[in-house]
Coordinates of C-alpha atoms in Angstrom, one line a residue:
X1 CA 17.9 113.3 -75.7
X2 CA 18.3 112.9 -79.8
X3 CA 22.3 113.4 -79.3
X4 CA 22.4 110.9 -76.4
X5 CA 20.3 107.9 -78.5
X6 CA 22.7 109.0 -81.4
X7 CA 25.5 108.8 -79.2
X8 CA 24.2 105.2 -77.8
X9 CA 23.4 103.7 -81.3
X10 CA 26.9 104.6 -82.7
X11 CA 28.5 102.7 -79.7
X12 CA 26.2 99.9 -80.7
X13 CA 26.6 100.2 -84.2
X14 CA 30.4 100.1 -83.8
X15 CA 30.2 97.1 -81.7
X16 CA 28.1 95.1 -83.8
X17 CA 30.3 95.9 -86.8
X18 CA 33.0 94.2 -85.2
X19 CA 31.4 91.3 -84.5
X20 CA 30.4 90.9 -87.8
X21 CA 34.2 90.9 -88.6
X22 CA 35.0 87.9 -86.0
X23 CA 32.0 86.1 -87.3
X24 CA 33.4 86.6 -91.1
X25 CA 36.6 85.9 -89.9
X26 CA 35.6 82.5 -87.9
X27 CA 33.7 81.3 -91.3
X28 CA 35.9 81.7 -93.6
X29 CA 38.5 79.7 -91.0
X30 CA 35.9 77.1 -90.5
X31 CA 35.5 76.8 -94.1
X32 CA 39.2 76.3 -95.3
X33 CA 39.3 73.7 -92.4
X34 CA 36.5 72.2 -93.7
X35 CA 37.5 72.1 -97.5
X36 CA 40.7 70.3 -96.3
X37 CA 39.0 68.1 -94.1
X38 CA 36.5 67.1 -97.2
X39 CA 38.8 65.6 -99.1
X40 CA 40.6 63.5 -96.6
X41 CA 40.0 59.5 -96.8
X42 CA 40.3 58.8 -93.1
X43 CA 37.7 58.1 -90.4
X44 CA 38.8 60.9 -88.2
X45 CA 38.8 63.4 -91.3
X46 CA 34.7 62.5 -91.2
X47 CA 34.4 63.1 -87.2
X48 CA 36.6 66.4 -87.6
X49 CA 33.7 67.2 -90.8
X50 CA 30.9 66.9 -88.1
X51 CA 32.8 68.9 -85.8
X52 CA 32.9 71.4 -88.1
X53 CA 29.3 71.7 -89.2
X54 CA 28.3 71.8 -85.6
X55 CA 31.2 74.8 -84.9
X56 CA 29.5 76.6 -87.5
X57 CA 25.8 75.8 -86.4
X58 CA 27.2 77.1 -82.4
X59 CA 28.9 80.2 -83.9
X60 CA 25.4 81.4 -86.1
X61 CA 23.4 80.8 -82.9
X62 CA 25.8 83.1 -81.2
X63 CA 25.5 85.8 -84.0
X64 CA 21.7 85.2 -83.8
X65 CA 21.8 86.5 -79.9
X66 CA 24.2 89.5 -81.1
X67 CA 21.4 90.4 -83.3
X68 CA 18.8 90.2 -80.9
X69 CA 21.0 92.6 -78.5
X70 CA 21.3 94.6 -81.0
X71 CA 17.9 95.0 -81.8
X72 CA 17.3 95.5 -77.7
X73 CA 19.5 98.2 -77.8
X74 CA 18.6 100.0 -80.8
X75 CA 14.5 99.8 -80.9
X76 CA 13.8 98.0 -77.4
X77 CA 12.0 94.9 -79.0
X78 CA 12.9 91.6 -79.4
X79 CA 12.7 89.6 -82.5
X80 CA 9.0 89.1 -84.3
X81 CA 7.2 87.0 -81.0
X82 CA 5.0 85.6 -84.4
X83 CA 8.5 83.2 -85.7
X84 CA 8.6 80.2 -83.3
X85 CA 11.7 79.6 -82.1
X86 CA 13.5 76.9 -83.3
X87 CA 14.0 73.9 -81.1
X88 CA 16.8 71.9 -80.7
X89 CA 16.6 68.2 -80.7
X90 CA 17.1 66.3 -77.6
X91 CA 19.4 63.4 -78.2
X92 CA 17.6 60.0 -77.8
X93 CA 19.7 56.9 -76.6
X94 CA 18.0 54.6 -78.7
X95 CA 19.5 57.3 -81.7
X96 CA 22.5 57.6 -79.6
X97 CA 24.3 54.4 -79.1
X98 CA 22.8 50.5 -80.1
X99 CA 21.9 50.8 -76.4
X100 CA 18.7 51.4 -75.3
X101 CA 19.4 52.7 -72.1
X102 CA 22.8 53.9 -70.4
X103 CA 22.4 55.0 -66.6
X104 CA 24.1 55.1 -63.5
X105 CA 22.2 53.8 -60.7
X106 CA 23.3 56.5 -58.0
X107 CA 21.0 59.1 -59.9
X108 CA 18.5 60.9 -58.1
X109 CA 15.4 61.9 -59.7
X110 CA 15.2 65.8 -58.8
X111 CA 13.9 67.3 -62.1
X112 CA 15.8 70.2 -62.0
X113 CA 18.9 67.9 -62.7
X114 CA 17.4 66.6 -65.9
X115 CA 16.6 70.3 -67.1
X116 CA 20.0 71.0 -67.1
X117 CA 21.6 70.4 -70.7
X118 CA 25.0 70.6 -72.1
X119 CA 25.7 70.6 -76.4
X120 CA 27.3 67.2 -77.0
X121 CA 29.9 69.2 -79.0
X122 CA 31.3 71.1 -75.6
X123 CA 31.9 67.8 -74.3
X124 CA 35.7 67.1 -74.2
X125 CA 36.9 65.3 -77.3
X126 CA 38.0 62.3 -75.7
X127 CA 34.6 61.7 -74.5
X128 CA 33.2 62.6 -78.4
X129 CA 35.5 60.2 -79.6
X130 CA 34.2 57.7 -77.2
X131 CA 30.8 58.3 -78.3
X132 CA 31.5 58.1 -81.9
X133 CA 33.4 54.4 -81.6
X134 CA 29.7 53.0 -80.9
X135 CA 27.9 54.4 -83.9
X136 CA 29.2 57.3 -85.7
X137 CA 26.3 57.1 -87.9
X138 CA 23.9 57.5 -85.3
X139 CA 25.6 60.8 -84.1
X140 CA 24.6 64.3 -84.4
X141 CA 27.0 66.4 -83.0
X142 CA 24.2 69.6 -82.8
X143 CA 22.4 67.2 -80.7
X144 CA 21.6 68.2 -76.6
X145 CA 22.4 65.6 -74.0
X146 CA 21.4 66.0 -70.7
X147 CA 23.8 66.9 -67.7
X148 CA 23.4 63.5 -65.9
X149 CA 23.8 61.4 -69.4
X150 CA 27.4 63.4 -69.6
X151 CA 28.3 62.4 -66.2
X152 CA 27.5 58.5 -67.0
X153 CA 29.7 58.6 -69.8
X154 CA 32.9 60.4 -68.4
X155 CA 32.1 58.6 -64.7
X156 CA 30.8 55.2 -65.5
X157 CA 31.0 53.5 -62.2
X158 CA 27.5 51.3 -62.7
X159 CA 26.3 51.5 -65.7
X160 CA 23.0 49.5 -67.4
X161 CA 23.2 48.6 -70.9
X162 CA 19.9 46.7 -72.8
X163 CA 21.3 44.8 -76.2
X164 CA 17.7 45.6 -78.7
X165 CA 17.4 42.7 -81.0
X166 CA 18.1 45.3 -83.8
X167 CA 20.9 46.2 -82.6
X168 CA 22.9 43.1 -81.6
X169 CA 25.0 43.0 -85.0
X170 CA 26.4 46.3 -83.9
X171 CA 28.1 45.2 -80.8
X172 CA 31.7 44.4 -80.8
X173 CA 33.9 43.0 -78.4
X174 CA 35.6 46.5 -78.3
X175 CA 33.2 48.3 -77.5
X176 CA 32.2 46.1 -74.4
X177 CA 35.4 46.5 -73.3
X178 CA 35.2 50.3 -72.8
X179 CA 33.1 49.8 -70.0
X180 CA 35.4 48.9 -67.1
X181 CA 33.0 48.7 -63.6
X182 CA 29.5 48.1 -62.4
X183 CA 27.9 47.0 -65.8
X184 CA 24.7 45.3 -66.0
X185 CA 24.1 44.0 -68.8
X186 CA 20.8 42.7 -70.8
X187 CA 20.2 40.9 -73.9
X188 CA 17.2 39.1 -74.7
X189 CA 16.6 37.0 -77.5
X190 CA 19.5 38.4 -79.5
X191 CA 21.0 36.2 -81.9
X192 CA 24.2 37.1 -82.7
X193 CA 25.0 39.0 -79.8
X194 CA 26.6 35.9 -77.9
X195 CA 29.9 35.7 -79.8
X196 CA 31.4 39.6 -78.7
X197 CA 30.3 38.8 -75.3
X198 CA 32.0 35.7 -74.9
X199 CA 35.5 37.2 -76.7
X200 CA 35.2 40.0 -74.2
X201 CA 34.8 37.5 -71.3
X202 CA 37.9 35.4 -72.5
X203 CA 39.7 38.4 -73.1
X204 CA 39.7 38.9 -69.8
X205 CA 36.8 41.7 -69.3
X206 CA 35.2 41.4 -66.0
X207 CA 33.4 44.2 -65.6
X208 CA 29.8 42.4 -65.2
X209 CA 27.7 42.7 -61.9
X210 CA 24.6 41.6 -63.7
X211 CA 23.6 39.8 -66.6
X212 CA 21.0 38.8 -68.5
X213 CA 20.1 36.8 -71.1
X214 CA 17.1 35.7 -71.6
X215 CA 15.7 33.2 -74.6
X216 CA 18.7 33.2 -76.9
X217 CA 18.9 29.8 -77.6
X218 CA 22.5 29.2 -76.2
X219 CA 21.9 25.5 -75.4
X220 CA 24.2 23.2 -73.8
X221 CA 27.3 24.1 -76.3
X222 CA 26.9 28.4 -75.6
X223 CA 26.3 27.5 -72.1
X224 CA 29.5 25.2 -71.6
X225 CA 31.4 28.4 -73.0
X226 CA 29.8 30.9 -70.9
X227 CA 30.2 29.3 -68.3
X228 CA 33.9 28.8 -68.6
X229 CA 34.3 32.6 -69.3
X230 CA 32.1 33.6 -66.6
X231 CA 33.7 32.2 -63.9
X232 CA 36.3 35.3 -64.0
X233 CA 33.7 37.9 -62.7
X234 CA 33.7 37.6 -59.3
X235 CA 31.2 40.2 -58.6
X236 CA 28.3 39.0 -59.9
X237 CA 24.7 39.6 -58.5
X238 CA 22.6 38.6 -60.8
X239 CA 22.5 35.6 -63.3
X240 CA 19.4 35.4 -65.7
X241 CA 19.8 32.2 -68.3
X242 CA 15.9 31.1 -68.3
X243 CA 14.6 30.0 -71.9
X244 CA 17.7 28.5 -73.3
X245 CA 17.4 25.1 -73.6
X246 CA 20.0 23.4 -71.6
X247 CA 20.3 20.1 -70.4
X248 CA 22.3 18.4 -67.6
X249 CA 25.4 19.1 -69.4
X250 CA 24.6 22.4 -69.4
X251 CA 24.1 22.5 -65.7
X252 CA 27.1 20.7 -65.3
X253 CA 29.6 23.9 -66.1
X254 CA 26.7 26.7 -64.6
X255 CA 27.5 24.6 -61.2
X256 CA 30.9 25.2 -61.4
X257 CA 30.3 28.4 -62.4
X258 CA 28.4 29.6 -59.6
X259 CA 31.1 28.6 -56.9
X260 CA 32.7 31.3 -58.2
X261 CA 29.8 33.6 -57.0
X262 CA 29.9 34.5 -53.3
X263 CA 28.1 37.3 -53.9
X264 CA 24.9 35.9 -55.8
X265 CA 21.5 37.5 -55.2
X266 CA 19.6 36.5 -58.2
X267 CA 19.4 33.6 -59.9
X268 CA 16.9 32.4 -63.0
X269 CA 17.0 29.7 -64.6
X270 CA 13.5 29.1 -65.6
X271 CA 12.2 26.8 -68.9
X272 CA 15.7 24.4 -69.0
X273 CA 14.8 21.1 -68.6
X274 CA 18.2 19.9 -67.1
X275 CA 16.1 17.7 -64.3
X276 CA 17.5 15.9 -61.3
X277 CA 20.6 15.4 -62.2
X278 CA 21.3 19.2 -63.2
X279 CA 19.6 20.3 -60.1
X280 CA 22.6 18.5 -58.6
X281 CA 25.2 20.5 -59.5
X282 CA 23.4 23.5 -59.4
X283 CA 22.4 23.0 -55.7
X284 CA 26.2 22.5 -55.0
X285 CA 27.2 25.8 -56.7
X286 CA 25.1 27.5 -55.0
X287 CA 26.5 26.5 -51.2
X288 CA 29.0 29.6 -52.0
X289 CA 26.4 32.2 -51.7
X290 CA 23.7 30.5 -49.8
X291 CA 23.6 33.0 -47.4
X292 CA 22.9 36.1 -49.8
X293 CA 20.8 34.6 -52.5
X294 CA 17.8 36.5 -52.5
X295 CA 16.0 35.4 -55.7
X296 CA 15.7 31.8 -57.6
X297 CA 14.0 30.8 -60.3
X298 CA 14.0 27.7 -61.2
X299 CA 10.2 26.8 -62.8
X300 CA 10.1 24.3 -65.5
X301 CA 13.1 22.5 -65.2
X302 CA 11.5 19.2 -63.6
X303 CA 14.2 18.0 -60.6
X304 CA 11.5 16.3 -58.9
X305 CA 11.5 15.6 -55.6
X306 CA 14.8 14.7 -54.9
X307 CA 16.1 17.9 -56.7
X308 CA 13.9 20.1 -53.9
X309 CA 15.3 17.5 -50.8
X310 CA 19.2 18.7 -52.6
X311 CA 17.4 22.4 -52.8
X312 CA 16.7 22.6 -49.1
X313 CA 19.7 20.8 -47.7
X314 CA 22.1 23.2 -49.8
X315 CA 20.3 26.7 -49.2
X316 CA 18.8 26.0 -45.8
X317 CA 21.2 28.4 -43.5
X318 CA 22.5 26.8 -40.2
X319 CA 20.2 26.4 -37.2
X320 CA 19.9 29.8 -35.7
X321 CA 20.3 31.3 -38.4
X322 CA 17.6 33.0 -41.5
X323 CA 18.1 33.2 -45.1
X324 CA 18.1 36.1 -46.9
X325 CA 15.3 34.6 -49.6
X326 CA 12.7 36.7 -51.0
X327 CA 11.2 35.2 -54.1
X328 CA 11.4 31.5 -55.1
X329 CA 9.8 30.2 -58.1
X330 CA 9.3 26.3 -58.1
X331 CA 6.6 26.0 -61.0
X332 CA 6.3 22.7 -62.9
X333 CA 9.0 21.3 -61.4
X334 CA 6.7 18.1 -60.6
X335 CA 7.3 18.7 -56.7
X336 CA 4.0 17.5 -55.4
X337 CA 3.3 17.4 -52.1
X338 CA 6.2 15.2 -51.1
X339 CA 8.7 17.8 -53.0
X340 CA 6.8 20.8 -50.8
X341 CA 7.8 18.5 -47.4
X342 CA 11.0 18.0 -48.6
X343 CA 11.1 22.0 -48.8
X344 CA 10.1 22.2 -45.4
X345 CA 13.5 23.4 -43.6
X346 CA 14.0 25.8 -46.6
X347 CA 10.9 27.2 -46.1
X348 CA 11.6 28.0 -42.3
X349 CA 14.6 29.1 -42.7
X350 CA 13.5 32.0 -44.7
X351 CA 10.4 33.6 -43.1
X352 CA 10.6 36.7 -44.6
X353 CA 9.6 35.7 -48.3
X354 CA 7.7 37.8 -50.4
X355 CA 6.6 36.2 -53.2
X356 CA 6.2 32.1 -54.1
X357 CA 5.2 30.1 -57.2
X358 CA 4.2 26.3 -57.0
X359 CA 2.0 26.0 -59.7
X360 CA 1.1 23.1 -61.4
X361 CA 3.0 20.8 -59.6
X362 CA 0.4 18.2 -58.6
X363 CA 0.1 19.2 -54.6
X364 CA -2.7 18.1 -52.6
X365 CA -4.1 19.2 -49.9
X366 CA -1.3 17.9 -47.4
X367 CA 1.0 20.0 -49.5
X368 CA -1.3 23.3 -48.9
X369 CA -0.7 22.0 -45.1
X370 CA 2.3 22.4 -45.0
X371 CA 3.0 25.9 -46.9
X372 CA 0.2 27.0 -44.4
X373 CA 2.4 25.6 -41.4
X374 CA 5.9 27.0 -42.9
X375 CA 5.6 30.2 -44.6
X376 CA 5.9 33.5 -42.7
X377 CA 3.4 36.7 -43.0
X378 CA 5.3 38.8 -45.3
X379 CA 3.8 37.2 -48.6
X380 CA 3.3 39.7 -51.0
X381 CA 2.1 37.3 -54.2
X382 CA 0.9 33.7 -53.8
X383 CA 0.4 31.0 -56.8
X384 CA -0.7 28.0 -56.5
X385 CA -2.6 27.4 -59.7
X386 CA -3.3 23.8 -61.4
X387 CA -2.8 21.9 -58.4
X388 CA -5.4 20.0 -56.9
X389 CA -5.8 21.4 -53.4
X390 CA -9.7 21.1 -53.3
X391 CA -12.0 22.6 -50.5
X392 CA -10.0 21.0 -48.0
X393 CA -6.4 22.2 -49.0
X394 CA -8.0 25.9 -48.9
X395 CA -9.1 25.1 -45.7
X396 CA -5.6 24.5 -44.4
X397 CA -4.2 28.0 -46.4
X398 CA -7.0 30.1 -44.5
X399 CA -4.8 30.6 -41.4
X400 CA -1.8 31.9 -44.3
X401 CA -3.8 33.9 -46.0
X402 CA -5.2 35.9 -42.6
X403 CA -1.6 36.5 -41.4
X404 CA -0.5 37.6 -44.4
X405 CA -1.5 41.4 -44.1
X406 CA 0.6 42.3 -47.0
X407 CA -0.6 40.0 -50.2
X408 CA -1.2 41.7 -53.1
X409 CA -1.9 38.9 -56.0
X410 CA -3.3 36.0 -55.3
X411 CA -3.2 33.0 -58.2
X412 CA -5.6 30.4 -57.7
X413 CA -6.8 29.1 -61.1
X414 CA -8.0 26.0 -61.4
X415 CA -7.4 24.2 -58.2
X416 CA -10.7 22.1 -57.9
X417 CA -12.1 24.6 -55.7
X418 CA -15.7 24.4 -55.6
X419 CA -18.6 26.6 -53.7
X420 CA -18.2 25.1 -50.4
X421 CA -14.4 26.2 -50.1
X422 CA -15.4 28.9 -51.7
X423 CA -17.8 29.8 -49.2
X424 CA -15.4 30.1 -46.4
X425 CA -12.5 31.8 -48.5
X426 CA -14.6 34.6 -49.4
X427 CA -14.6 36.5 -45.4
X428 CA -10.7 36.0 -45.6
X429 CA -11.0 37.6 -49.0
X430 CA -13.1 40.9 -48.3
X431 CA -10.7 41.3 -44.9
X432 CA -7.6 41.4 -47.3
X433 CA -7.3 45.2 -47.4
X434 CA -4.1 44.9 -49.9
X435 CA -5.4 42.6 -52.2
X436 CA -5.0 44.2 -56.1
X437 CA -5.5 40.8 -57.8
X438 CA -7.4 37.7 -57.8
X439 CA -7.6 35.1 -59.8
X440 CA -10.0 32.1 -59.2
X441 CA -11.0 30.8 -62.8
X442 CA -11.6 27.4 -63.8
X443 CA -12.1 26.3 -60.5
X444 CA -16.2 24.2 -59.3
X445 CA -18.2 26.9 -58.7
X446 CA -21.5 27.6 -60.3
X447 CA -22.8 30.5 -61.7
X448 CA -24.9 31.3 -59.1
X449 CA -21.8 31.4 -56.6
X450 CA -19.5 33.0 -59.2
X451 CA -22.3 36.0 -60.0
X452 CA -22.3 36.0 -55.5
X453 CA -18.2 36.3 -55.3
X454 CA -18.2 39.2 -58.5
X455 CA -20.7 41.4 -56.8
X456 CA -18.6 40.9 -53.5
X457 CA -15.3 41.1 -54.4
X458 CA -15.4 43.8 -57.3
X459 CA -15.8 46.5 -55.3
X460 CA -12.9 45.6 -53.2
X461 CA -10.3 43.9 -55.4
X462 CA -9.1 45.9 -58.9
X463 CA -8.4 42.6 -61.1
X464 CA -10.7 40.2 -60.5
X465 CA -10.8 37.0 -62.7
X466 CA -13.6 34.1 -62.0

């Protein structure tokens, strides 16, 4: 038994010994390419430096298992269980890239795909390289990326970028570019950002399918040249502009804009005040993809009555026909009940919507009428707040609030709504079995009635306001 263990640890011995050579051997080759690579000026003399530290980093790892197979094979232990191993850092995209987050939307969610990791150094150096023109400061090459992150980056058919505001100085034209198909793209409230995006666009970039940018103060003289460059995507879904301040002459170019757009499913254009005259125009760009739009925002931008009668004549499908409509928001847009008749056909036409916002737009109870007469059963959120709809106005939405089995938030804040409407609301209420939240402050009722609807309706409803 002695001669056989004797016989085993000189095989071992002999092996190790050798790959203590190669290891030798690999340093001191790592180090005179290093030592060159030191004292070179350029760019890629840096990225070939942290290539190097990261070759050395993978080739002491493996000499760290060597040793633990050696000690296997000689004593039949593994290293002291007492030293923690040391873990390796899992790269972070915020650390990554001046992107907060870079997916494709085809990923599935199976967790044993998201355990699989790959070193960022055995990636192929074409895809290093692209890594390093976002940020090679933010780069470790020791870092760990995860299998699916790889796959984004060398098979970036829909990708989704997110612009953070401290990162918005970083972005180039260039590196917008290197994105070629399926991007969606996010910025909000990032100054500076605008100007790479627009040379990209006018450079001929059309890789967008959705973008948005929300409160960054383009105004009518960044909208004009968006607009212009815009036109060239023809794929895009999804157009988010709300909170930037545009008037009529913005609207003006968005309009023409959006005929370029057959393929429109969400549009937002919330908080710009471009009015009657802006809804105009972009009523008539929007006869292009009538027939797909599936979300539109438009609160606070005060067209008026005449602006919802161009709304509904535009976007109202053929007869025979329903729209594809799911969420319209309409808030402060100083309908009032006239503006929700005028809406009428629109309305109709699209009987499966989901969710609708009207508040504060001065409806009375004929306007309550006629949302009750017009809207199908598949609301999911309702709001109607600061209107003046009164006992009689929830009254008329009784019969729209029993059909709809599916409502989930319901916004009814200060519509004059006092006990006696309150009274009859309340059945319809407790028989809402998906209601999560209710809102019915600043409405007539007196505490007596208020303490009667809390100890009714908190049981039954998680977010209850009164």
């Amino acid at each position: 038994g002695w001669s056989r263990l004797h016989s085993m640890d000189r095989a071992a011995g002999t092996s190790f010994l050798q790959s203590l050579e190669e290891f030798q051997q690999d340093l001191s080759c790592l180090k005179d390419t290093y030592n060159k690579a030191l004292h070179g000026e350029q760019q890629q003399d840096k990225m070939e430096l942290m290539y190097i530290v990261s070759k050395v980093n993978l080739r002491c790892e493996s000499m760290k298992r060597v040793c633990h197979s050696m000690q296997m094979e000689l004593f039949g232990v593994s290293r002291d269980s007492s030293t923690p191993s040391k873990r390796r850092a899992e790269v972070s995209l915020e650390d990554l890239l001046p992107y907060q987050t870079i997916r494709r939307k085809l990923f599935n969610r199976d967790s044993s795909v998201s355990r699989r990791r790959t070193w960022l150094i055995d990636l192929p150096d074409s895809l290093i390289n692209h890594i390093y023109s976002f940020a090679s400061h933010m780069v470790i090459p020791h870092m760990v990326v995860c299998k699916k992150f790889r796959e984004s980056l060398s098979k970036p058919e829909a990708v989704s970028i997110e612009i953070k505001h401290s990162h918005a100085q970083q972005v180039t034209c260039k590196s917008l570019e290197k994105f070629q198909s399926g991007v969606s793209l996010k910025a909000i409230s990032c100054d500076g950002f605008f100007r790479p995006l627009a040379d990209a666009l006018n450079t001929g970039w059309t890789a967008l399918v959705r973008l948005d940018l929300v409160d960054n103060h383009l105004e009518n003289k960044g909208i004009i040249e968006l607009a212009r460059s815009l036109s060239n995507c023809r794929g895009l879904t999804s157009l988010c502009l709300n909170g930037n301040n545009f008037t009529e002459e913005g609207a003006i170019h968005i309009g023409r804009c959006l005929q370029s757009f057959s393929g429109l499913k969400t549009l937002n254009l919330n908080q710009n005040p471009f009015g009657r005259v802006g809804m105009e125009h972009i009523c008539e760009g929007l006869t292009s993809s009538a027939t797909c739009l599936r979300e539109l925002c438009l609160g606070q931008t005060c067209f008026g009555e005449e602006g919802a009668q161009n709304l509904s004549r535009k976007l109202t499908p053929a007869e025979g026909q329903q729209g594809k409509l799911r969420s319209l928001d309409l808030c402060s847009c100083n309908l009032k009940s006239a503006g929700v008749s005028a809406l009428r056909p629109l309305l109709l036409a699209n009987p499966n919507l989901e969710s609708i916002a009207l508040s504060r737009n001065d409806i009375c109870e004929k306007g309550a009428s006629i949302l009750a007469e017009c809207v199908g059963s598949q609301l999911v959120d309702l709001s109607l707040s600061f209107n003046e709809i009164g006992d009689e106005g929830i009254r008329s939405l009784i019969p729209l609030l029993e059909r709809s089995r599916r409502m989930m938030h319901l916004l009814l804040i200060g519509i004059a709504l006092g006990s006696d409407g309150g009274t009859e609301l309340l059945p319809v209420l407790l028989e809402m079995r998906t209601l999560r939240s209710l809102c019915l402050s600043l409405n007539l009722f007196g505490p007596k009635f208020k303490s009667h609807l809390a100890g009714s309706l908190r049981h039954h409803i998680r977010n209850l306001h009164l």
